[in-house]
């Protein structure tokens, strides 16, 4: 394993051990960090709510029982992030699954458990990563012009369609007020959802290069 992969695995396995009990309904996020959590969940008697087609396939391959957010609410959600600030606010959507991820995470009874390696921690959002925004293909160029008023640069994610059949615009620049921006962006007609997660984050579990785990 690469060093970053072993840190991801450490955080994922720690979170599953600490927060998951048999019989629980768990929202399952998307991405390379979550992959390690899915492996760890396989041995537990849980019911998963997958947040992407990719996660659904991985769960099915390991025999994890599944349901949907329409049938029941998860106790907790386990998911990765692209950036995490010290107030537990996130940028997500590097994998393009942000809309389903938020639809599940914000409904978790006891909140979202974020798993990540050390390099994802930042002192402000937008520092290293761009902010993904899911948009309707019908009006994507019009939405891009609206977003260009707020960001330094906005790029269409090339050759990519979300599980919902939409496009992603990646927005570069510092995020000043995450709570306000999260709400404001969703007021733009044609925006489905944005990758700012400012609510319902219960715990952040960080795998450190030293081999230790930090929780805050
Ligand atoms: C997908 C996400 C992922 O959680 C995020 O991109 C982190 O991925 P990885 O664990 O592969 O670094 O938000 O939409």
mmCIF file of N, CA and C in Angstrom, residues 34-162:
data_model
loop_
_atom_site.group_PDB
_atom_site.id
_atom_site.type_symbol
_atom_site.label_atom_id
_atom_site.label_comp_id
_atom_site.label_asym_id
_atom_site.label_seq_id
_atom_site.Cartn_x
_atom_site.Cartn_y
_atom_site.Cartn_z
ATOM 1 N N UNK A 34 -13.484 5.150 1.372
ATOM 2 C CA UNK A 34 -14.675 4.359 1.718
ATOM 3 C C UNK A 34 -14.495 2.896 1.317
ATOM 4 N N UNK A 35 -13.758 2.650 0.255
ATOM 5 C CA UNK A 35 -13.505 1.271 -0.173
ATOM 6 C C UNK A 35 -12.974 0.425 0.986
ATOM 7 N N UNK A 36 -12.070 1.013 1.777
ATOM 8 C CA UNK A 36 -11.535 0.269 2.929
ATOM 9 C C UNK A 36 -12.615 0.053 3.998
ATOM 10 N N UNK A 37 -13.524 1.010 4.142
ATOM 11 C CA UNK A 37 -14.621 0.844 5.110
ATOM 12 C C UNK A 37 -15.581 -0.251 4.649
ATOM 13 N N UNK A 38 -15.841 -0.309 3.340
ATOM 14 C CA UNK A 38 -16.729 -1.353 2.813
ATOM 15 C C UNK A 38 -16.138 -2.731 3.121
ATOM 16 N N UNK A 39 -14.833 -2.875 2.901
ATOM 17 C CA UNK A 39 -14.180 -4.159 3.214
ATOM 18 C C UNK A 39 -14.381 -4.522 4.687
ATOM 19 N N UNK A 40 -14.254 -3.517 5.562
ATOM 20 C CA UNK A 40 -14.383 -3.774 7.003
ATOM 21 C C UNK A 40 -15.840 -4.045 7.402
ATOM 22 N N UNK A 41 -16.783 -3.462 6.667
ATOM 23 C CA UNK A 41 -18.211 -3.662 6.978
ATOM 24 C C UNK A 41 -18.692 -5.051 6.567
ATOM 25 N N UNK A 42 -17.953 -5.677 5.638
ATOM 26 C CA UNK A 42 -18.406 -6.953 5.086
ATOM 27 C C UNK A 42 -18.613 -8.002 6.175
ATOM 28 N N UNK A 43 -17.787 -7.967 7.195
ATOM 29 C CA UNK A 43 -17.906 -8.963 8.259
ATOM 30 C C UNK A 43 -19.007 -8.662 9.267
ATOM 31 N N UNK A 44 -19.574 -7.477 9.213
ATOM 32 C CA UNK A 44 -20.564 -7.052 10.230
ATOM 33 C C UNK A 44 -21.967 -7.281 9.680
ATOM 34 N N UNK A 45 -22.893 -7.459 10.579
ATOM 35 C CA UNK A 45 -24.275 -7.670 10.159
ATOM 36 C C UNK A 45 -24.982 -6.313 10.068
ATOM 37 N N UNK A 46 -24.706 -5.574 8.979
ATOM 38 C CA UNK A 46 -25.320 -4.246 8.838
ATOM 39 C C UNK A 46 -26.148 -4.194 7.557
ATOM 40 N N UNK A 47 -26.986 -3.158 7.491
ATOM 41 C CA UNK A 47 -27.718 -2.879 6.260
ATOM 42 C C UNK A 47 -27.179 -1.554 5.732
ATOM 43 N N UNK A 48 -26.744 -1.552 4.477
ATOM 44 C CA UNK A 48 -26.115 -0.363 3.904
ATOM 45 C C UNK A 48 -27.062 0.443 3.026
ATOM 46 N N UNK A 49 -26.863 1.748 3.035
ATOM 47 C CA UNK A 49 -27.515 2.628 2.060
ATOM 48 C C UNK A 49 -26.404 3.203 1.188
ATOM 49 N N UNK A 50 -26.200 2.667 -0.018
ATOM 50 C CA UNK A 50 -25.095 3.141 -0.862
ATOM 51 C C UNK A 50 -25.414 4.506 -1.483
ATOM 52 N N UNK A 51 -24.372 5.319 -1.667
ATOM 53 C CA UNK A 51 -24.566 6.672 -2.199
ATOM 54 C C UNK A 51 -24.113 6.804 -3.653
ATOM 55 N N UNK A 52 -23.790 5.672 -4.282
ATOM 56 C CA UNK A 52 -23.402 5.702 -5.693
ATOM 57 C C UNK A 52 -23.531 4.294 -6.269
ATOM 58 N N UNK A 53 -23.544 4.229 -7.589
ATOM 59 C CA UNK A 53 -23.597 2.926 -8.246
ATOM 60 C C UNK A 53 -22.330 2.135 -7.958
ATOM 61 N N UNK A 54 -21.197 2.857 -7.906
ATOM 62 C CA UNK A 54 -19.916 2.215 -7.622
ATOM 63 C C UNK A 54 -19.940 1.534 -6.246
ATOM 64 N N UNK A 55 -20.406 2.277 -5.242
ATOM 65 C CA UNK A 55 -20.476 1.710 -3.882
ATOM 66 C C UNK A 55 -21.477 0.569 -3.823
ATOM 67 N N UNK A 56 -22.590 0.717 -4.518
ATOM 68 C CA UNK A 56 -23.597 -0.351 -4.539
ATOM 69 C C UNK A 56 -22.977 -1.656 -5.063
ATOM 70 N N UNK A 57 -22.232 -1.539 -6.179
ATOM 71 C CA UNK A 57 -21.596 -2.738 -6.754
ATOM 72 C C UNK A 57 -20.592 -3.360 -5.793
ATOM 73 N N UNK A 58 -19.787 -2.508 -5.136
ATOM 74 C CA UNK A 58 -18.771 -3.036 -4.208
ATOM 75 C C UNK A 58 -19.447 -3.752 -3.038
ATOM 76 N N UNK A 59 -20.545 -3.184 -2.541
ATOM 77 C CA UNK A 59 -21.263 -3.804 -1.421
ATOM 78 C C UNK A 59 -21.876 -5.136 -1.834
ATOM 79 N N UNK A 60 -22.488 -5.152 -2.997
ATOM 80 C CA UNK A 60 -23.136 -6.381 -3.460
ATOM 81 C C UNK A 60 -22.109 -7.498 -3.638
ATOM 82 N N UNK A 61 -20.936 -7.125 -4.151
ATOM 83 C CA UNK A 61 -19.881 -8.127 -4.369
ATOM 84 C C UNK A 61 -19.431 -8.761 -3.055
ATOM 85 N N UNK A 62 -19.589 -8.021 -1.942
ATOM 86 C CA UNK A 62 -19.150 -8.546 -0.640
ATOM 87 C C UNK A 62 -20.315 -9.078 0.188
ATOM 88 N N UNK A 63 -21.497 -9.085 -0.405
ATOM 89 C CA UNK A 63 -22.649 -9.654 0.302
ATOM 90 C C UNK A 63 -23.251 -8.760 1.374
ATOM 91 N N UNK A 64 -22.998 -7.458 1.313
ATOM 92 C CA UNK A 64 -23.594 -6.525 2.288
ATOM 93 C C UNK A 64 -25.048 -6.260 1.892
ATOM 94 N N UNK A 65 -25.955 -6.428 2.856
ATOM 95 C CA UNK A 65 -27.377 -6.185 2.580
ATOM 96 C C UNK A 65 -27.604 -4.692 2.336
ATOM 97 N N UNK A 66 -28.495 -4.366 1.412
ATOM 98 C CA UNK A 66 -28.689 -2.962 1.049
ATOM 99 C C UNK A 66 -30.151 -2.538 1.125
ATOM 100 N N UNK A 67 -30.345 -1.238 1.389
ATOM 101 C CA UNK A 67 -31.663 -0.629 1.257
ATOM 102 C C UNK A 67 -31.454 0.767 0.666
ATOM 103 N N UNK A 68 -32.490 1.602 0.677
ATOM 104 C CA UNK A 68 -32.345 2.957 0.120
ATOM 105 C C UNK A 68 -32.840 3.985 1.134
ATOM 106 N N UNK A 69 -32.504 5.220 0.882
ATOM 107 C CA UNK A 69 -32.904 6.324 1.766
ATOM 108 C C UNK A 69 -34.433 6.512 1.742
ATOM 109 N N UNK A 70 -35.072 5.997 0.721
ATOM 110 C CA UNK A 70 -36.544 6.064 0.678
ATOM 111 C C UNK A 70 -37.195 5.073 1.635
ATOM 112 N N UNK A 71 -36.482 4.003 1.953
ATOM 113 C CA UNK A 71 -37.060 2.968 2.825
ATOM 114 C C UNK A 71 -36.806 3.259 4.287
ATOM 115 N N UNK A 72 -35.587 3.714 4.609
ATOM 116 C CA UNK A 72 -35.286 4.006 6.018
ATOM 117 C C UNK A 72 -34.094 4.950 6.169
ATOM 118 N N UNK A 73 -34.037 5.591 7.340
ATOM 119 C CA UNK A 73 -32.952 6.535 7.609
ATOM 120 C C UNK A 73 -31.781 5.803 8.259
ATOM 121 N N UNK A 74 -30.548 6.201 7.894
ATOM 122 C CA UNK A 74 -29.379 5.570 8.516
ATOM 123 C C UNK A 74 -29.134 6.121 9.922
ATOM 124 N N UNK A 75 -28.567 5.278 10.757
ATOM 125 C CA UNK A 75 -28.113 5.715 12.084
ATOM 126 C C UNK A 75 -26.947 6.696 11.897
ATOM 127 N N UNK A 76 -25.951 6.245 11.149
ATOM 128 C CA UNK A 76 -24.787 7.069 10.807
ATOM 129 C C UNK A 76 -24.460 6.864 9.320
ATOM 130 N N UNK A 77 -23.610 7.772 8.804
ATOM 131 C CA UNK A 77 -23.052 7.602 7.456
ATOM 132 C C UNK A 77 -21.537 7.595 7.598
ATOM 133 N N UNK A 78 -20.866 6.739 6.867
ATOM 134 C CA UNK A 78 -19.401 6.769 6.802
ATOM 135 C C UNK A 78 -19.012 7.198 5.390
ATOM 136 N N UNK A 79 -18.228 8.273 5.304
ATOM 137 C CA UNK A 79 -17.870 8.800 3.981
ATOM 138 C C UNK A 79 -16.521 9.509 4.045
ATOM 139 N N UNK A 80 -15.910 9.667 2.909
ATOM 140 C CA UNK A 80 -14.655 10.400 2.792
ATOM 141 C C UNK A 80 -14.922 11.874 2.540
ATOM 142 N N UNK A 81 -13.845 12.626 2.259
ATOM 143 C CA UNK A 81 -13.970 14.046 1.929
ATOM 144 C C UNK A 81 -12.739 14.453 1.143
ATOM 145 N N UNK A 82 -12.843 15.560 0.428
ATOM 146 C CA UNK A 82 -11.692 16.081 -0.307
ATOM 147 C C UNK A 82 -10.922 17.107 0.515
ATOM 148 N N UNK A 83 -11.658 17.924 1.283
ATOM 149 C CA UNK A 83 -11.028 18.852 2.232
ATOM 150 C C UNK A 83 -11.873 18.902 3.506
ATOM 151 N N UNK A 84 -11.191 19.093 4.629
ATOM 152 C CA UNK A 84 -11.859 19.163 5.938
ATOM 153 C C UNK A 84 -11.243 20.326 6.687
ATOM 154 N N UNK A 85 -12.089 21.260 7.181
ATOM 155 C CA UNK A 85 -11.511 22.340 7.987
ATOM 156 C C UNK A 85 -11.688 22.033 9.477
ATOM 157 N N UNK A 86 -11.178 22.918 10.337
ATOM 158 C CA UNK A 86 -11.149 22.595 11.765
ATOM 159 C C UNK A 86 -12.518 22.701 12.419
ATOM 160 N N UNK A 87 -13.477 23.317 11.705
ATOM 161 C CA UNK A 87 -14.855 23.354 12.206
ATOM 162 C C UNK A 87 -15.693 22.202 11.644
ATOM 163 N N UNK A 88 -15.018 21.169 11.121
ATOM 164 C CA UNK A 88 -15.696 19.983 10.574
ATOM 165 C C UNK A 88 -16.597 20.319 9.392
ATOM 166 N N UNK A 89 -16.207 21.311 8.621
ATOM 167 C CA UNK A 89 -16.907 21.590 7.359
ATOM 168 C C UNK A 89 -16.095 20.948 6.236
ATOM 169 N N UNK A 90 -16.800 20.506 5.188
ATOM 170 C CA UNK A 90 -16.139 19.690 4.166
ATOM 171 C C UNK A 90 -16.349 20.227 2.760
ATOM 172 N N UNK A 91 -15.383 19.909 1.887
ATOM 173 C CA UNK A 91 -15.642 19.870 0.448
ATOM 174 C C UNK A 91 -15.650 18.408 0.048
ATOM 175 N N UNK A 92 -16.704 18.005 -0.683
ATOM 176 C CA UNK A 92 -16.824 16.662 -1.211
ATOM 177 C C UNK A 92 -17.196 16.722 -2.687
ATOM 178 N N UNK A 93 -17.111 15.561 -3.337
ATOM 179 C CA UNK A 93 -17.540 15.507 -4.734
ATOM 180 C C UNK A 93 -16.418 15.265 -5.711
ATOM 181 N N UNK A 94 -15.212 14.988 -5.189
ATOM 182 C CA UNK A 94 -14.105 14.625 -6.066
ATOM 183 C C UNK A 94 -14.475 13.440 -6.957
ATOM 184 N N UNK A 95 -15.274 12.547 -6.397
ATOM 185 C CA UNK A 95 -15.751 11.394 -7.171
ATOM 186 C C UNK A 95 -17.064 11.671 -7.887
ATOM 187 N N UNK A 96 -17.622 12.848 -7.665
ATOM 188 C CA UNK A 96 -18.839 13.244 -8.367
ATOM 189 C C UNK A 96 -20.140 12.718 -7.769
ATOM 190 N N UNK A 97 -20.068 12.162 -6.559
ATOM 191 C CA UNK A 97 -21.264 11.552 -5.954
ATOM 192 C C UNK A 97 -21.929 12.466 -4.921
ATOM 193 N N UNK A 98 -21.586 13.761 -4.945
ATOM 194 C CA UNK A 98 -21.985 14.669 -3.862
ATOM 195 C C UNK A 98 -23.477 14.759 -3.601
ATOM 196 N N UNK A 99 -24.302 14.713 -4.632
ATOM 197 C CA UNK A 99 -25.742 14.935 -4.432
ATOM 198 C C UNK A 99 -26.365 13.778 -3.644
ATOM 199 N N UNK A 100 -26.046 12.562 -4.046
ATOM 200 C CA UNK A 100 -26.569 11.411 -3.297
ATOM 201 C C UNK A 100 -25.922 11.340 -1.923
ATOM 202 N N UNK A 101 -24.648 11.693 -1.854
ATOM 203 C CA UNK A 101 -23.963 11.655 -0.553
ATOM 204 C C UNK A 101 -24.620 12.617 0.433
ATOM 205 N N UNK A 102 -24.933 13.825 -0.032
ATOM 206 C CA UNK A 102 -25.550 14.793 0.892
ATOM 207 C C UNK A 102 -26.982 14.385 1.236
ATOM 208 N N UNK A 103 -27.685 13.828 0.255
ATOM 209 C CA UNK A 103 -29.073 13.407 0.497
ATOM 210 C C UNK A 103 -29.143 12.346 1.597
ATOM 211 N N UNK A 104 -28.089 11.572 1.719
ATOM 212 C CA UNK A 104 -28.049 10.549 2.769
ATOM 213 C C UNK A 104 -27.429 11.127 4.058
ATOM 214 N N UNK A 105 -26.312 11.847 3.912
ATOM 215 C CA UNK A 105 -25.584 12.339 5.100
ATOM 216 C C UNK A 105 -26.429 13.272 5.953
ATOM 217 N N UNK A 106 -27.193 14.166 5.312
ATOM 218 C CA UNK A 106 -27.952 15.147 6.088
ATOM 219 C C UNK A 106 -29.160 14.507 6.779
ATOM 220 N N UNK A 107 -29.461 13.268 6.429
ATOM 221 C CA UNK A 107 -30.588 12.577 7.065
ATOM 222 C C UNK A 107 -30.135 11.538 8.096
ATOM 223 N N UNK A 108 -28.830 11.433 8.317
ATOM 224 C CA UNK A 108 -28.342 10.432 9.281
ATOM 225 C C UNK A 108 -28.737 10.855 10.693
ATOM 226 N N UNK A 109 -29.347 9.934 11.436
ATOM 227 C CA UNK A 109 -29.857 10.266 12.775
ATOM 228 C C UNK A 109 -28.750 10.758 13.692
ATOM 229 N N UNK A 110 -27.590 10.102 13.631
ATOM 230 C CA UNK A 110 -26.484 10.519 14.514
ATOM 231 C C UNK A 110 -25.321 11.114 13.727
ATOM 232 N N UNK A 111 -25.588 11.478 12.478
ATOM 233 C CA UNK A 111 -24.613 12.276 11.747
ATOM 234 C C UNK A 111 -23.633 11.502 10.893
ATOM 235 N N UNK A 112 -22.769 12.279 10.238
ATOM 236 C CA UNK A 112 -21.770 11.765 9.299
ATOM 237 C C UNK A 112 -20.441 11.549 10.025
ATOM 238 N N UNK A 113 -19.862 10.378 9.809
ATOM 239 C CA UNK A 113 -18.504 10.081 10.285
ATOM 240 C C UNK A 113 -17.589 10.197 9.066
ATOM 241 N N UNK A 114 -16.684 11.162 9.097
ATOM 242 C CA UNK A 114 -15.771 11.382 7.968
ATOM 243 C C UNK A 114 -14.485 10.605 8.209
ATOM 244 N N UNK A 115 -14.031 9.895 7.194
ATOM 245 C CA UNK A 115 -12.756 9.169 7.285
ATOM 246 C C UNK A 115 -11.812 9.730 6.223
ATOM 247 N N UNK A 116 -10.566 9.979 6.622
ATOM 248 C CA UNK A 116 -9.636 10.612 5.679
ATOM 249 C C UNK A 116 -8.202 10.463 6.166
ATOM 250 N N UNK A 117 -7.279 10.664 5.229
ATOM 251 C CA UNK A 117 -5.883 10.741 5.646
ATOM 252 C C UNK A 117 -5.520 12.204 5.879
ATOM 253 N N UNK A 118 -4.434 12.354 6.628
ATOM 254 C CA UNK A 118 -3.962 13.635 7.130
ATOM 255 C C UNK A 118 -3.953 14.770 6.095
ATOM 256 N N UNK A 119 -3.610 14.456 4.846
ATOM 257 C CA UNK A 119 -3.441 15.487 3.810
ATOM 258 C C UNK A 119 -4.742 16.208 3.465
ATOM 259 N N UNK A 120 -5.883 15.683 3.910
ATOM 260 C CA UNK A 120 -7.179 16.305 3.612
ATOM 261 C C UNK A 120 -7.489 17.470 4.547
ATOM 262 N N UNK A 121 -6.741 17.623 5.633
ATOM 263 C CA UNK A 121 -6.999 18.705 6.589
ATOM 264 C C UNK A 121 -6.478 20.032 6.043
ATOM 265 N N UNK A 122 -7.313 21.075 6.128
ATOM 266 C CA UNK A 122 -6.912 22.404 5.648
ATOM 267 C C UNK A 122 -7.339 23.468 6.656
ATOM 268 N N UNK A 123 -6.712 24.651 6.595
ATOM 269 C CA UNK A 123 -7.154 25.729 7.494
ATOM 270 C C UNK A 123 -8.307 26.536 6.887
ATOM 271 N N UNK A 124 -8.514 26.471 5.585
ATOM 272 C CA UNK A 124 -9.745 27.009 4.995
ATOM 273 C C UNK A 124 -10.114 26.186 3.761
ATOM 274 N N UNK A 125 -11.423 26.117 3.459
ATOM 275 C CA UNK A 125 -11.896 25.315 2.323
ATOM 276 C C UNK A 125 -11.591 26.019 1.008
ATOM 277 N N UNK A 126 -11.260 25.233 0.008
ATOM 278 C CA UNK A 126 -10.879 25.786 -1.291
ATOM 279 C C UNK A 126 -9.389 26.050 -1.370
ATOM 280 N N UNK A 127 -8.651 25.640 -0.356
ATOM 281 C CA UNK A 127 -7.207 25.900 -0.316
ATOM 282 C C UNK A 127 -6.475 25.097 -1.394
ATOM 283 N N UNK A 128 -6.726 23.793 -1.416
ATOM 284 C CA UNK A 128 -6.017 22.944 -2.372
ATOM 285 C C UNK A 128 -6.956 22.345 -3.401
ATOM 286 N N UNK A 129 -8.227 22.176 -3.017
ATOM 287 C CA UNK A 129 -9.187 21.465 -3.864
ATOM 288 C C UNK A 129 -10.192 22.462 -4.423
ATOM 289 N N UNK A 130 -10.832 22.058 -5.521
ATOM 290 C CA UNK A 130 -11.908 22.861 -6.109
ATOM 291 C C UNK A 130 -13.247 22.411 -5.519
ATOM 292 N N UNK A 131 -14.255 23.255 -5.678
ATOM 293 C CA UNK A 131 -15.592 22.916 -5.176
ATOM 294 C C UNK A 131 -16.442 22.369 -6.323
ATOM 295 N N UNK A 132 -16.854 21.102 -6.260
ATOM 296 C CA UNK A 132 -17.688 20.520 -7.305
ATOM 297 C C UNK A 132 -19.153 20.943 -7.153
ATOM 298 N N UNK A 133 -19.787 21.257 -8.277
ATOM 299 C CA UNK A 133 -21.203 21.628 -8.298
ATOM 300 C C UNK A 133 -21.888 20.788 -9.376
ATOM 301 N N UNK A 134 -22.950 20.083 -9.010
ATOM 302 C CA UNK A 134 -23.683 19.261 -9.998
ATOM 303 C C UNK A 134 -24.745 20.121 -10.669
ATOM 304 N N UNK A 135 -24.756 20.107 -12.006
ATOM 305 C CA UNK A 135 -25.665 20.978 -12.765
ATOM 306 C C UNK A 135 -26.416 20.200 -13.846
ATOM 307 N N UNK A 136 -27.573 20.724 -14.208
ATOM 308 C CA UNK A 136 -28.351 20.154 -15.303
ATOM 309 C C UNK A 136 -27.630 20.393 -16.621
ATOM 310 N N UNK A 137 -27.414 19.356 -17.429
ATOM 311 C CA UNK A 137 -26.778 19.531 -18.746
ATOM 312 C C UNK A 137 -27.516 20.569 -19.601
ATOM 313 N N UNK A 138 -28.827 20.630 -19.480
ATOM 314 C CA UNK A 138 -29.670 21.567 -20.242
ATOM 315 C C UNK A 138 -29.155 23.005 -20.196
ATOM 316 N N UNK A 139 -28.656 23.443 -19.036
ATOM 317 C CA UNK A 139 -28.275 24.863 -18.886
ATOM 318 C C UNK A 139 -26.875 25.028 -18.311
ATOM 319 N N UNK A 140 -25.976 24.057 -18.585
ATOM 320 C CA UNK A 140 -24.692 24.070 -17.881
ATOM 321 C C UNK A 140 -23.845 25.300 -18.173
ATOM 322 N N UNK A 141 -23.920 25.802 -19.428
ATOM 323 C CA UNK A 141 -23.087 26.987 -19.745
ATOM 324 C C UNK A 141 -23.627 28.233 -19.056
ATOM 325 N N UNK A 142 -24.935 28.328 -18.949
ATOM 326 C CA UNK A 142 -25.553 29.459 -18.246
ATOM 327 C C UNK A 142 -25.188 29.423 -16.764
ATOM 328 N N UNK A 143 -25.209 28.228 -16.182
ATOM 329 C CA UNK A 143 -24.819 28.094 -14.772
ATOM 330 C C UNK A 143 -23.335 28.432 -14.612
ATOM 331 N N UNK A 144 -22.512 28.003 -15.562
ATOM 332 C CA UNK A 144 -21.084 28.329 -15.460
ATOM 333 C C UNK A 144 -20.871 29.837 -15.420
ATOM 334 N N UNK A 145 -21.618 30.587 -16.269
ATOM 335 C CA UNK A 145 -21.477 32.057 -16.233
ATOM 336 C C UNK A 145 -21.873 32.613 -14.865
ATOM 337 N N UNK A 146 -22.948 32.074 -14.277
ATOM 338 C CA UNK A 146 -23.348 32.522 -12.931
ATOM 339 C C UNK A 146 -22.244 32.237 -11.908
ATOM 340 N N UNK A 147 -21.643 31.065 -12.023
ATOM 341 C CA UNK A 147 -20.616 30.675 -11.045
ATOM 342 C C UNK A 147 -19.334 31.481 -11.234
ATOM 343 N N UNK A 148 -19.062 31.901 -12.477
ATOM 344 C CA UNK A 148 -17.841 32.675 -12.738
ATOM 345 C C UNK A 148 -17.861 34.029 -12.026
ATOM 346 N N UNK A 149 -19.047 34.492 -11.645
ATOM 347 C CA UNK A 149 -19.123 35.734 -10.862
ATOM 348 C C UNK A 149 -18.642 35.537 -9.430
ATOM 349 N N UNK A 150 -18.597 34.280 -8.986
ATOM 350 C CA UNK A 150 -18.261 33.995 -7.587
ATOM 351 C C UNK A 150 -16.897 33.344 -7.401
ATOM 352 N N UNK A 151 -16.358 32.744 -8.465
ATOM 353 C CA UNK A 151 -15.115 31.975 -8.335
ATOM 354 C C UNK A 151 -14.057 32.482 -9.302
ATOM 355 N N UNK A 152 -12.796 32.163 -8.984
ATOM 356 C CA UNK A 152 -11.680 32.577 -9.841
ATOM 357 C C UNK A 152 -11.752 31.889 -11.201
ATOM 358 N N UNK A 153 -12.159 30.610 -11.168
ATOM 359 C CA UNK A 153 -12.180 29.812 -12.390
ATOM 360 C C UNK A 153 -13.197 28.694 -12.235
ATOM 361 N N UNK A 154 -13.901 28.386 -13.311
ATOM 362 C CA UNK A 154 -14.902 27.312 -13.282
ATOM 363 C C UNK A 154 -14.669 26.403 -14.483
ATOM 364 N N UNK A 155 -14.533 25.116 -14.232
ATOM 365 C CA UNK A 155 -14.245 24.177 -15.331
ATOM 366 C C UNK A 155 -15.248 23.035 -15.377
ATOM 367 N N UNK A 156 -15.699 22.733 -16.583
ATOM 368 C CA UNK A 156 -16.532 21.539 -16.772
ATOM 369 C C UNK A 156 -15.655 20.304 -16.576
ATOM 370 N N UNK A 157 -16.110 19.350 -15.743
ATOM 371 C CA UNK A 157 -15.365 18.097 -15.610
ATOM 372 C C UNK A 157 -15.536 17.303 -16.904
ATOM 373 N N UNK A 158 -14.408 17.084 -17.582
ATOM 374 C CA UNK A 158 -14.430 16.487 -18.927
ATOM 375 C C UNK A 158 -14.838 15.018 -18.897
ATOM 376 N N UNK A 159 -15.604 14.610 -19.893
ATOM 377 C CA UNK A 159 -15.974 13.199 -20.077
ATOM 378 C C UNK A 159 -16.535 12.578 -18.808
ATOM 379 N N UNK A 160 -17.398 13.318 -18.142
ATOM 380 C CA UNK A 160 -17.949 12.820 -16.883
ATOM 381 C C UNK A 160 -19.438 13.120 -16.798
ATOM 382 N N UNK A 161 -20.211 12.115 -16.433
ATOM 383 C CA UNK A 161 -21.633 12.283 -16.152
ATOM 384 C C UNK A 161 -21.895 11.651 -14.795
ATOM 385 N N UNK A 162 -22.695 12.294 -13.960
ATOM 386 C CA UNK A 162 -22.968 11.733 -12.628
ATOM 387 C C UNK A 162 -23.929 10.545 -12.732
#
